[in-house]
PDB file of C-alpha atoms and ligand atoms in Angstrom:
ATOM      1  CA  UNK A1047      80.450 113.742 142.756  1.00 76.00           C
ATOM      2  CA  UNK A1048      81.835 114.855 139.454  1.00 88.00           C
ATOM      3  CA  UNK A1049      79.048 116.365 137.386  1.00 95.00           C
ATOM      4  CA  UNK A1050      81.281 113.389 134.704  1.00 97.00           C
ATOM      5  CA  UNK A1051      80.941 111.046 136.845  1.00 97.00           C
ATOM      6  CA  UNK A1052      79.159 108.971 134.133  1.00 97.00           C
ATOM      7  CA  UNK A1053      81.645 109.377 131.952  1.00 98.00           C
ATOM      8  CA  UNK A1054      84.527 107.833 134.622  1.00 97.00           C
ATOM      9  CA  UNK A1055      82.103 105.172 135.364  1.00 97.00           C
ATOM     10  CA  UNK A1056      82.106 104.122 131.582  1.00 98.00           C
ATOM     11  CA  UNK A1057      85.508 104.170 131.387  1.00 97.00           C
ATOM     12  CA  UNK A1058      85.322 102.047 134.302  1.00 97.00           C
ATOM     13  CA  UNK A1059      83.401  99.589 132.743  1.00 98.00           C
ATOM     14  CA  UNK A1060      84.880  99.331 129.056  1.00 97.00           C
ATOM     15  CA  UNK A1061      88.187  99.023 130.677  1.00 97.00           C
ATOM     16  CA  UNK A1062      86.937  95.911 132.809  1.00 97.00           C
ATOM     17  CA  UNK A1063      85.068  94.476 129.716  1.00 97.00           C
ATOM     18  CA  UNK A1064      88.516  94.763 127.649  1.00 96.00           C
ATOM     19  CA  UNK A1065      90.404  92.786 129.927  1.00 96.00           C
ATOM     20  CA  UNK A1066      88.105  90.348 130.465  1.00 97.00           C
ATOM     21  CA  UNK A1067      88.008  89.644 126.671  1.00 96.00           C
ATOM     22  CA  UNK A1068      91.643  89.915 125.364  1.00 94.00           C
ATOM     23  CA  UNK A1069      93.273  89.360 128.681  1.00 96.00           C
ATOM     24  CA  UNK A1070      96.742  91.486 128.535  1.00 93.00           C
ATOM     25  CA  UNK A1071      95.757  93.828 126.650  1.00 92.00           C
ATOM     26  CA  UNK A1072      96.065  96.797 128.174  1.00 94.00           C
ATOM     27  CA  UNK A1073      99.811  95.839 129.586  1.00 93.00           C
ATOM     28  CA  UNK A1074     100.945  95.098 125.363  1.00 90.00           C
ATOM     29  CA  UNK A1075     100.203  97.766 124.229  1.00 90.00           C
ATOM     30  CA  UNK A1076     101.834 100.135 127.197  1.00 89.00           C
ATOM     31  CA  UNK A1077     105.106  98.148 125.696  1.00 84.00           C
ATOM     32  CA  UNK A1078     104.519  99.778 122.167  1.00 84.00           C
ATOM     33  CA  UNK A1079     101.909 101.364 119.892  1.00 86.00           C
ATOM     34  CA  UNK A1080     102.802  99.916 116.145  1.00 92.00           C
ATOM     35  CA  UNK A1081      99.858 101.535 114.097  1.00 96.00           C
ATOM     36  CA  UNK A1082      99.365 100.675 110.514  1.00 97.00           C
ATOM     37  CA  UNK A1083      97.737 103.705 109.687  1.00 98.00           C
ATOM     38  CA  UNK A1084      97.602 107.426 110.050  1.00 98.00           C
ATOM     39  CA  UNK A1085      94.026 108.922 110.391  1.00 98.00           C
ATOM     40  CA  UNK A1086      93.500 112.798 109.098  1.00 98.00           C
ATOM     41  CA  UNK A1087      89.868 113.748 109.669  1.00 98.00           C
ATOM     42  CA  UNK A1088      87.360 116.016 110.948  1.00 98.00           C
ATOM     43  CA  UNK A1089      87.193 116.709 114.408  1.00 98.00           C
ATOM     44  CA  UNK A1090      83.651 116.379 113.801  1.00 98.00           C
ATOM     45  CA  UNK A1091      82.015 114.587 117.015  1.00 97.00           C
ATOM     46  CA  UNK A1092      80.029 111.904 114.648  1.00 97.00           C
ATOM     47  CA  UNK A1093      83.118 110.829 112.352  1.00 98.00           C
ATOM     48  CA  UNK A1094      84.931 108.374 115.447  1.00 97.00           C
ATOM     49  CA  UNK A1095      88.080 107.189 113.226  1.00 97.00           C
ATOM     50  CA  UNK A1096      88.597 104.090 115.588  1.00 96.00           C
ATOM     51  CA  UNK A1097      84.765 103.138 115.278  1.00 97.00           C
ATOM     52  CA  UNK A1098      83.974 104.022 111.889  1.00 98.00           C
ATOM     53  CA  UNK A1099      86.621 101.429 110.530  1.00 98.00           C
ATOM     54  CA  UNK A1100      86.416  99.019 113.297  1.00 96.00           C
ATOM     55  CA  UNK A1101      90.231  99.370 114.593  1.00 96.00           C
ATOM     56  CA  UNK A1102      91.557  98.853 118.099  1.00 93.00           C
ATOM     57  CA  UNK A1103      93.806 100.805 120.474  1.00 94.00           C
ATOM     58  CA  UNK A1104      96.454 101.098 119.218  1.00 94.00           C
ATOM     59  CA  UNK A1105      95.946 100.610 115.512  1.00 96.00           C
ATOM     60  CA  UNK A1106      95.659 103.757 113.886  1.00 97.00           C
ATOM     61  CA  UNK A1107      97.231 107.109 114.570  1.00 98.00           C
ATOM     62  CA  UNK A1108      95.506 109.929 114.487  1.00 98.00           C
ATOM     63  CA  UNK A1109      95.149 114.072 113.526  1.00 98.00           C
ATOM     64  CA  UNK A1110      91.934 115.909 113.452  1.00 98.00           C
ATOM     65  CA  UNK A1111      90.925 119.092 113.070  1.00 98.00           C
ATOM     66  CA  UNK A1112      88.100 121.230 111.703  1.00 97.00           C
ATOM     67  CA  UNK A1113      87.860 120.133 107.985  1.00 98.00           C
ATOM     68  CA  UNK A1114      90.638 117.279 107.826  1.00 98.00           C
ATOM     69  CA  UNK A1115      93.032 120.159 106.323  1.00 98.00           C
ATOM     70  CA  UNK A1116      96.916 119.466 105.681  1.00 98.00           C
ATOM     71  CA  UNK A1117      98.596 122.971 105.837  1.00 97.00           C
ATOM     72  CA  UNK A1118     101.905 123.477 104.623  1.00 93.00           C
ATOM     73  CA  UNK A1119     102.534 125.509 107.353  1.00 95.00           C
ATOM     74  CA  UNK A1120     100.747 123.789 110.207  1.00 97.00           C
ATOM     75  CA  UNK A1121     103.499 122.352 112.403  1.00 97.00           C
ATOM     76  CA  UNK A1122     100.857 120.658 114.351  1.00 98.00           C
ATOM     77  CA  UNK A1123      99.973 118.478 111.684  1.00 98.00           C
ATOM     78  CA  UNK A1124     103.192 117.928 109.750  1.00 97.00           C
ATOM     79  CA  UNK A1125     104.513 116.957 112.909  1.00 98.00           C
ATOM     80  CA  UNK A1126     102.371 114.303 113.068  1.00 98.00           C
ATOM     81  CA  UNK A1127     102.552 113.455 109.779  1.00 98.00           C
ATOM     82  CA  UNK A1128     106.678 113.475 110.156  1.00 98.00           C
ATOM     83  CA  UNK A1129     106.754 111.051 113.300  1.00 98.00           C
ATOM     84  CA  UNK A1130     103.565 108.874 112.034  1.00 98.00           C
ATOM     85  CA  UNK A1131     105.529 108.167 109.018  1.00 98.00           C
ATOM     86  CA  UNK A1132     109.373 108.695 110.552  1.00 96.00           C
ATOM     87  CA  UNK A1133     109.481 106.889 113.728  1.00 96.00           C
ATOM     88  CA  UNK A1134     105.781 104.635 113.957  1.00 97.00           C
ATOM     89  CA  UNK A1135     106.655 103.537 110.398  1.00 97.00           C
ATOM     90  CA  UNK A1136     103.016 103.975 109.624  1.00 98.00           C
ATOM     91  CA  UNK A1137     101.979 102.247 106.145  1.00 98.00           C
ATOM     92  CA  UNK A1138      99.225 104.333 104.803  1.00 98.00           C
ATOM     93  CA  UNK A1139      97.873 107.844 105.387  1.00 98.00           C
ATOM     94  CA  UNK A1140      94.047 108.086 105.412  1.00 98.00           C
ATOM     95  CA  UNK A1141      92.780 111.596 104.825  1.00 98.00           C
ATOM     96  CA  UNK A1142      88.905 111.371 105.681  1.00 98.00           C
ATOM     97  CA  UNK A1143      86.987 113.706 105.206  1.00 98.00           C
ATOM     98  CA  UNK A1144      82.797 113.620 105.143  1.00 98.00           C
ATOM     99  CA  UNK A1145      79.823 114.992 103.805  1.00 98.00           C
ATOM    100  CA  UNK A1146      78.166 117.704 105.519  1.00 97.00           C
ATOM    101  CA  UNK A1147      81.009 119.107 107.345  1.00 98.00           C
ATOM    102  CA  UNK A1148      80.608 122.551 108.576  1.00 96.00           C
ATOM    103  CA  UNK A1149      83.816 123.652 107.870  1.00 96.00           C
ATOM    104  CA  UNK A1150      83.377 123.168 104.135  1.00 97.00           C
ATOM    105  CA  UNK A1151      79.659 124.529 104.193  1.00 96.00           C
ATOM    106  CA  UNK A1152      81.368 127.609 106.255  1.00 95.00           C
ATOM    107  CA  UNK A1153      83.395 128.042 103.101  1.00 95.00           C
ATOM    108  CA  UNK A1154      80.799 128.279 100.719  1.00 95.00           C
ATOM    109  CA  UNK A1155      79.348 131.384 102.722  1.00 94.00           C
ATOM    110  CA  UNK A1156      80.169 134.918 103.941  1.00 92.00           C
ATOM    111  CA  UNK A1157      82.869 134.750 106.511  1.00 88.00           C
ATOM    112  CA  UNK A1158      81.343 135.632 109.849  1.00 86.00           C
ATOM    113  CA  UNK A1159      84.475 136.894 111.142  1.00 88.00           C
ATOM    114  CA  UNK A1160      85.445 134.303 113.844  1.00 91.00           C
ATOM    115  CA  UNK A1161      88.499 132.468 114.601  1.00 90.00           C
ATOM    116  CA  UNK A1162      87.777 129.462 113.227  1.00 91.00           C
ATOM    117  CA  UNK A1163      86.799 131.453 109.592  1.00 92.00           C
ATOM    118  CA  UNK A1164      90.550 131.892 109.523  1.00 93.00           C
ATOM    119  CA  UNK A1165      91.239 128.087 109.583  1.00 95.00           C
ATOM    120  CA  UNK A1166      88.320 127.770 106.545  1.00 96.00           C
ATOM    121  CA  UNK A1167      89.785 130.492 104.491  1.00 96.00           C
ATOM    122  CA  UNK A1168      91.887 127.255 103.211  1.00 97.00           C
ATOM    123  CA  UNK A1169      88.525 126.168 102.262  1.00 98.00           C
ATOM    124  CA  UNK A1170      87.368 129.006 100.664  1.00 97.00           C
ATOM    125  CA  UNK A1171      90.785 129.025  98.591  1.00 97.00           C
ATOM    126  CA  UNK A1172      89.636 125.662  96.978  1.00 97.00           C
ATOM    127  CA  UNK A1173      86.134 126.869  96.492  1.00 97.00           C
ATOM    128  CA  UNK A1174      87.742 129.797  94.375  1.00 97.00           C
ATOM    129  CA  UNK A1175      89.816 127.473  92.578  1.00 96.00           C
ATOM    130  CA  UNK A1176      87.445 125.378  91.503  1.00 97.00           C
ATOM    131  CA  UNK A1177      84.529 127.852  91.319  1.00 96.00           C
ATOM    132  CA  UNK A1178      83.690 127.079  87.325  1.00 97.00           C
ATOM    133  CA  UNK A1179      83.064 123.183  88.174  1.00 96.00           C
ATOM    134  CA  UNK A1180      81.310 124.131  91.690  1.00 97.00           C
ATOM    135  CA  UNK A1181      79.018 126.846  89.511  1.00 97.00           C
ATOM    136  CA  UNK A1182      77.984 123.823  87.109  1.00 98.00           C
ATOM    137  CA  UNK A1183      76.161 122.003  90.042  1.00 98.00           C
ATOM    138  CA  UNK A1184      72.446 122.572  90.449  1.00 98.00           C
ATOM    139  CA  UNK A1185      71.855 123.168  93.423  1.00 96.00           C
ATOM    140  CA  UNK A1186      74.078 124.090  97.460  1.00 95.00           C
ATOM    141  CA  UNK A1187      74.043 121.075  98.626  1.00 96.00           C
ATOM    142  CA  UNK A1188      75.493 119.512  95.294  1.00 97.00           C
ATOM    143  CA  UNK A1189      77.839 122.120  95.694  1.00 97.00           C
ATOM    144  CA  UNK A1190      78.921 121.434  99.742  1.00 97.00           C
ATOM    145  CA  UNK A1191      78.808 117.535  98.230  1.00 98.00           C
ATOM    146  CA  UNK A1192      81.404 118.544  95.605  1.00 98.00           C
ATOM    147  CA  UNK A1193      83.689 121.051  97.967  1.00 98.00           C
ATOM    148  CA  UNK A1194      83.492 117.871 100.489  1.00 98.00           C
ATOM    149  CA  UNK A1195      85.161 116.081  97.900  1.00 98.00           C
ATOM    150  CA  UNK A1196      87.843 118.119  96.456  1.00 98.00           C
ATOM    151  CA  UNK A1197      88.931 119.323  99.831  1.00 98.00           C
ATOM    152  CA  UNK A1198      90.100 116.010 100.324  1.00 98.00           C
ATOM    153  CA  UNK A1199      91.609 115.594  97.372  1.00 98.00           C
ATOM    154  CA  UNK A1200      93.734 118.671  97.513  1.00 98.00           C
ATOM    155  CA  UNK A1201      94.890 117.676 101.489  1.00 98.00           C
ATOM    156  CA  UNK A1202      95.904 114.277  99.656  1.00 98.00           C
ATOM    157  CA  UNK A1203      98.227 116.058  97.462  1.00 97.00           C
ATOM    158  CA  UNK A1204      99.662 118.361 100.232  1.00 97.00           C
ATOM    159  CA  UNK A1205     100.443 114.792 102.159  1.00 98.00           C
ATOM    160  CA  UNK A1206     101.898 113.457  99.361  1.00 96.00           C
ATOM    161  CA  UNK A1207     103.808 116.977  98.675  1.00 95.00           C
ATOM    162  CA  UNK A1208     105.556 116.916 101.984  1.00 96.00           C
ATOM    163  CA  UNK A1209     109.064 115.839 102.564  1.00 96.00           C
ATOM    164  CA  UNK A1210     108.038 113.693 105.231  1.00 96.00           C
ATOM    165  CA  UNK A1211     105.923 111.926 103.008  1.00 97.00           C
ATOM    166  CA  UNK A1212     108.260 112.023 100.100  1.00 96.00           C
ATOM    167  CA  UNK A1213     110.870 110.117 101.682  1.00 96.00           C
ATOM    168  CA  UNK A1214     108.687 107.876 102.937  1.00 96.00           C
ATOM    169  CA  UNK A1215     106.891 106.932 100.046  1.00 94.00           C
ATOM    170  CA  UNK A1216     110.312 105.339  98.480  1.00 93.00           C
ATOM    171  CA  UNK A1217     109.553 102.707 101.033  1.00 94.00           C
ATOM    172  CA  UNK A1218     106.050 102.547  99.805  1.00 96.00           C
ATOM    173  CA  UNK A1219     103.580 103.850 102.034  1.00 98.00           C
ATOM    174  CA  UNK A1220     100.274 105.150 100.268  1.00 98.00           C
ATOM    175  CA  UNK A1221      98.162 108.208 100.988  1.00 98.00           C
ATOM    176  CA  UNK A1222      93.931 107.358 100.277  1.00 98.00           C
ATOM    177  CA  UNK A1223      91.552 110.189 100.144  1.00 98.00           C
ATOM    178  CA  UNK A1224      88.434 108.546 101.830  1.00 98.00           C
ATOM    179  CA  UNK A1225      84.973 110.558 102.450  1.00 98.00           C
ATOM    180  CA  UNK A1226      82.104 109.591 104.804  1.00 98.00           C
ATOM    181  CA  UNK A1227      78.857 109.681 104.976  1.00 98.00           C
ATOM    182  CA  UNK A1228      77.009 110.687 107.639  1.00 97.00           C
ATOM    183  CA  UNK A1229      73.613 109.681 107.081  1.00 97.00           C
ATOM    184  CA  UNK A1230      74.486 105.971 106.274  1.00 97.00           C
ATOM    185  CA  UNK A1231      77.665 105.374 108.019  1.00 98.00           C
ATOM    186  CA  UNK A1232      79.841 104.582 104.754  1.00 98.00           C
ATOM    187  CA  UNK A1233      82.888 105.130 103.603  1.00 98.00           C
ATOM    188  CA  UNK A1234      83.920 105.793 100.074  1.00 98.00           C
ATOM    189  CA  UNK A1235      87.260 105.746  98.375  1.00 98.00           C
ATOM    190  CA  UNK A1236      87.965 109.247  96.631  1.00 98.00           C
ATOM    191  CA  UNK A1237      90.552 107.908  94.074  1.00 97.00           C
ATOM    192  CA  UNK A1238      89.283 109.218  90.933  1.00 96.00           C
ATOM    193  CA  UNK A1239      88.273 112.647  92.233  1.00 96.00           C
ATOM    194  CA  UNK A1240      91.869 112.448  94.034  1.00 96.00           C
ATOM    195  CA  UNK A1241      93.483 111.518  90.854  1.00 96.00           C
ATOM    196  CA  UNK A1242      91.296 114.016  88.531  1.00 95.00           C
ATOM    197  CA  UNK A1243      92.907 116.721  91.166  1.00 95.00           C
ATOM    198  CA  UNK A1244      96.388 115.780  90.624  1.00 93.00           C
ATOM    199  CA  UNK A1245      96.276 115.879  86.962  1.00 93.00           C
ATOM    200  CA  UNK A1246      94.579 119.690  87.379  1.00 89.00           C
ATOM    201  CA  UNK A1247      97.364 120.496  90.305  1.00 84.00           C
ATOM    202  CA  UNK A1248     100.079 118.914  88.824  1.00 79.00           C
ATOM    203  CA  UNK A1249      99.301 121.386  84.850  1.00 65.00           C
TER     204      UNK A1249
HETATM  205 CO1   CO B 840      83.527 117.849 109.365  1.00 75.53          CO
END
């Protein structure tokens, strides 16, 4: 028996329960997905997109990477964004970070020379750009929290600047910056930070 048999058993029970509660659910989804939302979040196992937003399979298209980054040269993320906007025609793009993000914390510490540190360089650049604001905060915990927020806001800007989004925005597609609290399970809209970062970067 597979050492992952318990996962397969869980799946069996879940599929039966779904079909019992919503007959025809899988059959309907098989034909087509029509998600309204694209979620760009952190790979962190504690931030599952569907679960924390109460969305069912088929309702949210998901891209996750360490520290929820949208990098201009990341073909993976750009392809997801383009596909979600042009083919699936999602109506909202949600960039969601989380407090206590290990990727963001790593950007505030000396590089450990790991593969992931190359990726985190992008967050390190944001920390440098906002050094004055971050250094004005009283402690490391506050700096980490603020960098988590600033990182989301910068990634929102990257979505907004992408050609795929610019085309889609003419049909009313919106991009949102959110952050999730691991300690309380709550999502928060970061619109004020998103607006501040946008004004700063547009200068
Ligand atoms: Co994270």
